[in-house]
Tab-separated table of C-alpha atoms in Angstrom:
chain	number	residue	atom	x	y	z
A	1	MET	CA	25.614	27.099	-2.760
A	2	GLU	CA	26.604	25.486	0.586
A	3	ASP	CA	30.302	25.242	1.130
A	4	GLU	CA	31.533	21.518	1.124
A	5	PRO	CA	33.103	20.367	4.599
A	6	SER	CA	36.711	19.764	4.877
A	7	ASN	CA	36.135	16.309	5.969
A	8	SER	CA	38.607	13.771	4.365
A	9	THR	CA	36.789	10.920	2.229
A	10	GLN	CA	35.664	7.856	4.439
A	11	ILE	CA	33.500	4.896	3.652
A	12	VAL	CA	32.676	2.696	6.523
A	13	ASP	CA	31.553	-0.927	5.583
A	14	MET	CA	29.345	-2.857	7.825
A	15	ASP	CA	27.652	-6.116	7.800
A	16	HIS	CA	24.027	-6.997	9.230
A	17	VAL	CA	23.225	-10.559	8.047
A	18	TYR	CA	20.437	-9.297	5.972
A	19	TYR	CA	22.023	-6.141	4.812
A	20	THR	CA	25.610	-4.452	4.188
A	21	SER	CA	26.004	-0.940	4.783
A	22	LYS	CA	28.158	1.778	3.601
A	23	ILE	CA	28.457	5.016	5.551
A	24	TYR	CA	29.829	8.121	3.457
A	25	ALA	CA	31.457	10.724	4.984
A	26	PRO	CA	30.636	14.481	4.057
A	27	GLY	CA	33.782	14.673	1.755
A	28	ASP	CA	33.025	11.594	-0.404
A	29	ALA	CA	31.750	12.139	-3.858
A	30	ALA	CA	29.685	9.044	-4.171
A	31	GLY	CA	27.736	10.023	-0.848
A	32	LYS	CA	27.071	13.376	-2.121
A	33	GLU	CA	25.529	11.626	-5.483
A	34	LEU	CA	22.839	9.719	-3.077
A	35	TRP	CA	21.100	12.955	-2.260
A	36	VAL	CA	17.970	13.430	-4.750
A	37	ASN	CA	17.477	16.958	-5.841
A	38	ILE	CA	13.643	16.855	-6.081
A	39	SER	CA	13.647	20.689	-7.472
A	40	LYS	CA	15.856	20.152	-10.335
A	41	MET	CA	14.022	17.011	-11.663
A	42	GLU	CA	11.862	17.139	-14.669
A	43	ALA	CA	8.429	18.198	-14.040
A	44	ASP	CA	7.112	14.657	-15.708
A	45	GLN	CA	9.213	12.809	-13.345
A	46	GLN	CA	8.472	14.461	-9.994
A	47	LYS	CA	4.981	13.202	-9.163
A	48	VAL	CA	5.533	14.753	-5.875
A	49	HIS	CA	3.132	14.362	-3.130
A	50	GLY	CA	3.048	16.889	-0.089
A	51	PHE	CA	1.602	15.885	3.072
A	52	LEU	CA	1.885	15.879	7.019
A	53	SER	CA	2.938	19.355	6.848
A	54	SER	CA	0.969	20.827	9.942
A	55	THR	CA	0.579	17.878	12.420
A	56	HIS	CA	2.555	16.371	15.086
A	57	ARG	CA	2.900	12.438	15.614
A	58	GLN	CA	0.790	11.480	12.572
A	59	ALA	CA	1.321	9.013	9.849
A	60	GLU	CA	0.140	8.551	6.379
A	61	ARG	CA	-0.183	5.239	4.414
A	62	VAL	CA	1.535	5.338	0.880
A	63	ASN	CA	0.812	2.725	-1.895
A	64	LEU	CA	3.866	1.912	-3.993
A	65	SER	CA	3.977	1.474	-7.673
A	66	PHE	CA	6.285	-1.402	-7.357
A	67	ASP	CA	7.126	-4.497	-4.715
A	68	PHE	CA	9.641	-3.196	-2.371
A	69	PRO	CA	11.936	-6.273	-1.136
A	70	PHE	CA	12.405	-5.519	2.709
A	71	TYR	CA	14.048	-8.366	4.993
A	72	GLY	CA	13.056	-11.018	2.460
A	73	HIS	CA	9.708	-10.197	1.851
A	74	LEU	CA	7.720	-7.882	-0.325
A	75	LEU	CA	6.097	-4.449	0.611
A	76	LYS	CA	3.395	-3.061	-1.414
A	77	GLU	CA	2.702	-0.092	0.965
A	78	ILE	CA	4.366	1.835	3.622
A	79	THR	CA	3.475	4.395	6.266
A	80	VAL	CA	5.189	7.512	6.384
A	81	ALA	CA	5.462	9.312	9.909
A	82	THR	CA	6.315	12.719	10.852
A	83	GLY	CA	8.985	11.430	13.276
A	84	GLY	CA	11.387	10.709	10.677
A	85	PHE	CA	10.775	7.309	9.864
A	86	ILE	CA	8.899	4.897	7.713
A	87	TYR	CA	6.635	2.190	9.357
A	88	THR	CA	6.896	-1.135	7.242
A	89	GLY	CA	4.092	-3.283	9.099
A	90	ASN	CA	0.683	-3.974	8.046
A	91	ILE	CA	-0.990	-3.541	11.524
A	92	ILE	CA	-0.671	-0.376	13.376
A	93	HIS	CA	0.260	-1.319	16.941
A	94	ARG	CA	2.488	0.802	19.111
A	95	MET	CA	5.219	-1.968	19.676
A	96	LEU	CA	5.297	-2.850	16.018
A	97	THR	CA	5.684	0.683	15.104
A	98	ALA	CA	8.901	0.527	17.480
A	99	THR	CA	10.123	-2.635	15.835
A	100	GLN	CA	9.273	-2.454	12.022
A	101	TYR	CA	10.677	0.665	10.483
A	102	VAL	CA	13.094	2.475	8.030
A	103	ALA	CA	14.504	5.146	10.145
A	104	PRO	CA	17.021	7.844	8.464
A	105	LEU	CA	16.523	9.606	11.602
A	106	MET	CA	13.818	8.775	14.034
A	107	ALA	CA	13.080	11.663	16.614
A	108	ASN	CA	10.519	13.802	18.089
A	109	PHE	CA	9.956	16.087	15.019
A	110	ASP	CA	7.016	18.663	14.720
A	111	PRO	CA	6.189	20.037	11.243
A	112	SER	CA	3.587	22.190	12.932
A	113	LEU	CA	6.176	24.298	14.424
A	114	SER	CA	7.034	26.138	11.247
A	115	LYS	CA	5.509	27.084	7.946
A	116	ASN	CA	8.543	25.981	6.060
A	117	SER	CA	8.498	22.356	7.390
A	118	SER	CA	6.905	19.746	5.085
A	119	VAL	CA	7.139	16.100	4.497
A	120	PHE	CA	6.694	14.825	0.979
A	121	TYR	CA	7.592	11.707	-1.255
A	122	PHE	CA	7.657	10.974	-4.932
A	123	ASP	CA	7.686	7.552	-6.717
A	124	ASN	CA	8.989	7.163	-10.277
A	125	GLY	CA	8.205	3.483	-10.756
A	126	THR	CA	11.449	2.331	-9.770
A	127	ALA	CA	12.162	4.312	-6.400
A	128	VAL	CA	10.328	5.937	-3.842
A	129	VAL	CA	12.025	9.036	-2.036
A	130	VAL	CA	10.537	10.479	1.266
A	131	GLN	CA	11.988	13.838	2.145
A	132	TRP	CA	11.568	15.197	5.813
A	133	ASN	CA	12.289	19.057	4.802
A	134	ARG	CA	13.122	21.502	7.432
A	135	LEU	CA	11.692	20.012	10.371
A	136	HIS	CA	12.146	21.139	14.140
A	137	LEU	CA	12.490	19.079	17.391
A	138	GLN	CA	9.322	19.899	19.346
A	139	ASP	CA	11.368	19.675	22.718
A	140	ASN	CA	14.562	21.804	21.300
A	141	ILE	CA	13.096	24.312	18.729
A	142	SER	CA	16.286	26.425	18.829
A	143	ALA	CA	18.465	23.401	17.605
A	144	GLY	CA	17.446	24.328	14.172
A	145	ALA	CA	15.910	22.747	11.020
A	146	PHE	CA	16.732	19.099	9.900
A	147	THR	CA	16.449	18.092	6.324
A	148	PHE	CA	16.961	14.455	5.308
A	149	GLN	CA	15.572	11.665	2.847
A	150	ALA	CA	15.106	8.002	2.887
A	151	ALA	CA	14.979	6.368	-0.731
A	152	LEU	CA	13.724	2.734	-1.284
A	153	HIS	CA	14.770	1.154	-4.376
A	154	SER	CA	12.826	-1.743	-6.361
A	155	ASP	CA	16.042	-3.764	-6.066
A	156	GLY	CA	15.765	-3.534	-2.217
A	157	ARG	CA	18.530	-0.860	-1.912
A	158	ILE	CA	17.847	1.612	1.033
A	159	VAL	CA	19.624	4.889	1.034
A	160	PHE	CA	19.553	7.580	3.887
A	161	ALA	CA	21.061	11.006	2.866
A	162	TYR	CA	21.302	13.991	4.949
A	163	LYS	CA	21.296	17.751	3.959
A	164	GLN	CA	20.900	19.839	7.197
A	165	ILE	CA	21.839	18.453	10.479
A	166	PRO	CA	22.338	21.213	12.888
A	167	ILE	CA	23.384	19.481	15.761
A	168	SER	CA	24.986	16.304	16.708
A	169	ILE	CA	22.519	13.419	16.507
A	170	SER	CA	23.850	12.164	19.999
A	171	ASP	CA	22.585	15.352	21.730
A	172	ILE	CA	19.081	14.782	20.749
A	173	SER	CA	16.932	13.980	23.613
A	174	SER	CA	15.262	10.692	23.588
A	175	GLU	CA	13.013	11.274	26.589
A	176	ASN	CA	9.914	12.119	24.706
A	177	HIS	CA	10.538	10.051	21.376
A	178	PRO	CA	13.172	7.249	20.804
A	179	VAL	CA	16.144	8.422	18.755
A	180	LYS	CA	17.227	5.833	16.053
A	181	VAL	CA	18.975	5.442	12.776
A	182	GLY	CA	18.669	2.230	10.982
A	183	LEU	CA	16.154	-0.698	10.266
A	184	SER	CA	14.264	-3.164	12.093
A	185	ASP	CA	11.666	-5.817	11.065
A	186	ALA	CA	9.549	-8.050	13.508
A	187	PHE	CA	6.413	-10.249	13.248
A	188	MET	CA	3.566	-11.016	15.485
A	189	VAL	CA	2.020	-14.255	16.396
A	190	LEU	CA	-1.530	-14.700	18.014
A	191	HIS	CA	-1.796	-17.186	20.768
A	192	GLU	CA	-5.157	-18.753	21.734
A	193	LEU	CA	-5.483	-18.859	25.629
A	194	GLU	CA	-6.808	-22.115	26.982
A	195	GLN	CA	-8.084	-20.729	30.167
A	196	ILE	CA	-9.974	-17.825	28.587
A	197	PRO	CA	-12.033	-18.930	25.384
A	198	ASN	CA	-11.855	-16.356	22.417
A	199	VAL	CA	-9.110	-14.500	23.666
A	200	ARG	CA	-5.627	-14.313	22.027
A	201	ARG	CA	-2.441	-12.862	23.396
A	202	ARG	CA	-0.213	-11.021	20.956
A	203	THR	CA	3.473	-11.766	20.987
A	204	ILE	CA	5.887	-9.608	19.108
A	205	TYR	CA	9.343	-10.861	17.834
A	206	GLU	CA	11.792	-8.559	16.703
A	207	TYR	CA	14.117	-10.853	14.835
A	208	HIS	CA	16.539	-8.402	13.444
A	209	LYS	CA	17.847	-4.786	13.208
A	210	VAL	CA	20.409	-2.511	11.921
A	211	ASP	CA	21.641	0.216	13.881
A	212	ILE	CA	23.732	2.709	12.342
A	213	PRO	CA	26.006	4.656	14.912
A	214	LEU	CA	24.528	8.014	15.575
A	215	SER	CA	27.811	9.492	15.663
A	216	LYS	CA	28.310	8.885	11.952
A	217	ILE	CA	25.532	10.918	10.945
A	218	SER	CA	26.024	14.464	10.130
A	219	ARG	CA	25.422	17.128	7.401
A	220	LEU	CA	26.024	15.744	3.788
A	221	THR	CA	26.713	12.356	5.049
A	222	ALA	CA	24.847	9.328	3.389
A	223	VAL	CA	24.178	5.709	4.266
A	224	GLU	CA	23.700	3.109	1.553
A	225	MET	CA	22.167	-0.385	2.756
A	226	LEU	CA	22.318	-3.198	0.259
A	227	PRO	CA	20.283	-6.294	0.775
A	228	LEU	CA	22.032	-9.459	1.137
A	229	PRO	CA	20.737	-12.548	-0.663
A	230	THR	CA	17.602	-14.156	1.116
A	231	CYS	CA	15.143	-17.194	0.095
A	232	LEU	CA	12.813	-14.827	-1.775
A	233	GLN	CA	15.225	-14.574	-4.815
A	234	PHE	CA	14.552	-18.279	-5.814
A	235	SER	CA	11.437	-18.922	-8.081
A	236	SER	CA	11.737	-22.671	-8.254
A	237	CYS	CA	12.328	-25.691	-5.975
A	238	GLY	CA	15.418	-26.852	-6.897
A	239	PRO	CA	17.757	-23.840	-6.520
A	240	CYS	CA	15.758	-22.814	-3.370
A	241	VAL	CA	16.204	-25.931	-1.213
A	242	THR	CA	19.946	-26.367	-2.367
A	243	SER	CA	20.878	-22.832	-1.823
A	244	GLN	CA	23.924	-21.915	0.360
A	245	ILE	CA	23.183	-18.199	1.462
A	246	GLY	CA	23.304	-18.335	5.211
A	247	PHE	CA	19.585	-19.209	5.509
A	248	ASN	CA	17.568	-22.450	5.735
A	249	CYS	CA	15.401	-22.219	2.553
A	250	SER	CA	12.610	-24.327	1.936
A	251	TRP	CA	9.947	-24.445	-0.869
A	252	CYS	CA	6.236	-24.025	-0.290
A	253	ASN	CA	4.123	-25.663	-3.098
A	254	CYS	CA	1.065	-24.071	-1.955
A	255	LEU	CA	2.400	-20.396	-2.267
A	256	ILE	CA	4.896	-21.333	-4.972
A	257	SER	CA	7.528	-19.538	-3.403
A	258	CYS	CA	11.066	-20.135	-1.340
A	259	HIS	CA	10.956	-18.905	2.208
A	260	CYS	CA	13.216	-18.825	5.358
A	261	GLU	CA	12.765	-20.915	8.130
């Protein structure tokens, strides 16, 4: 059993418009409980899928057993990447990958560097947990192995939990790969070009992101992000158009849904 760090209990609250986050220091019991010990789960609850264990800068699509609310819209699938993040967009595009993500620790990880490295997930119907297990940085192998998780819950809650963080996150080089902890969402608009027929220009709008301070992340810390109310929660016209939740909600009869403008 690993020794518990001597840090005093500390919870940092942060508001981000779409989410409010709580950062649990290593000594906080609540933060410790957020780590999902997959090895101790009952066999019929695991449904563990291992993949991406011998590749660098690769990703794999995962279908969810539930609709996951993310920034006020529902996701039916995600893309798990070896680089310590989940891509949440539908269109695989370099810039969108950088602006639509759930990133417990985005960095230049390479699972092919060690036979002990793996990336796996399990889905129990109400949550999907992705674990990056004993990964090494491609440009700093001697730093040691990193083990961390991201859990997406059906109520929209997102949890980052960290078991092994051998060096300060702030010391990880971003020269060959971005280093990020947090969330981001964006959308792409295709514009017709009048001067050139049948040619469209893509414009990417990153409308919001949650940046968790890198200095707050260490071994046995945890981050819990709770979704704030959005227009998506309203299922009829009246409550939608009269809502006062900080967003301008409007009802769409065609889609029979409430959305933000």
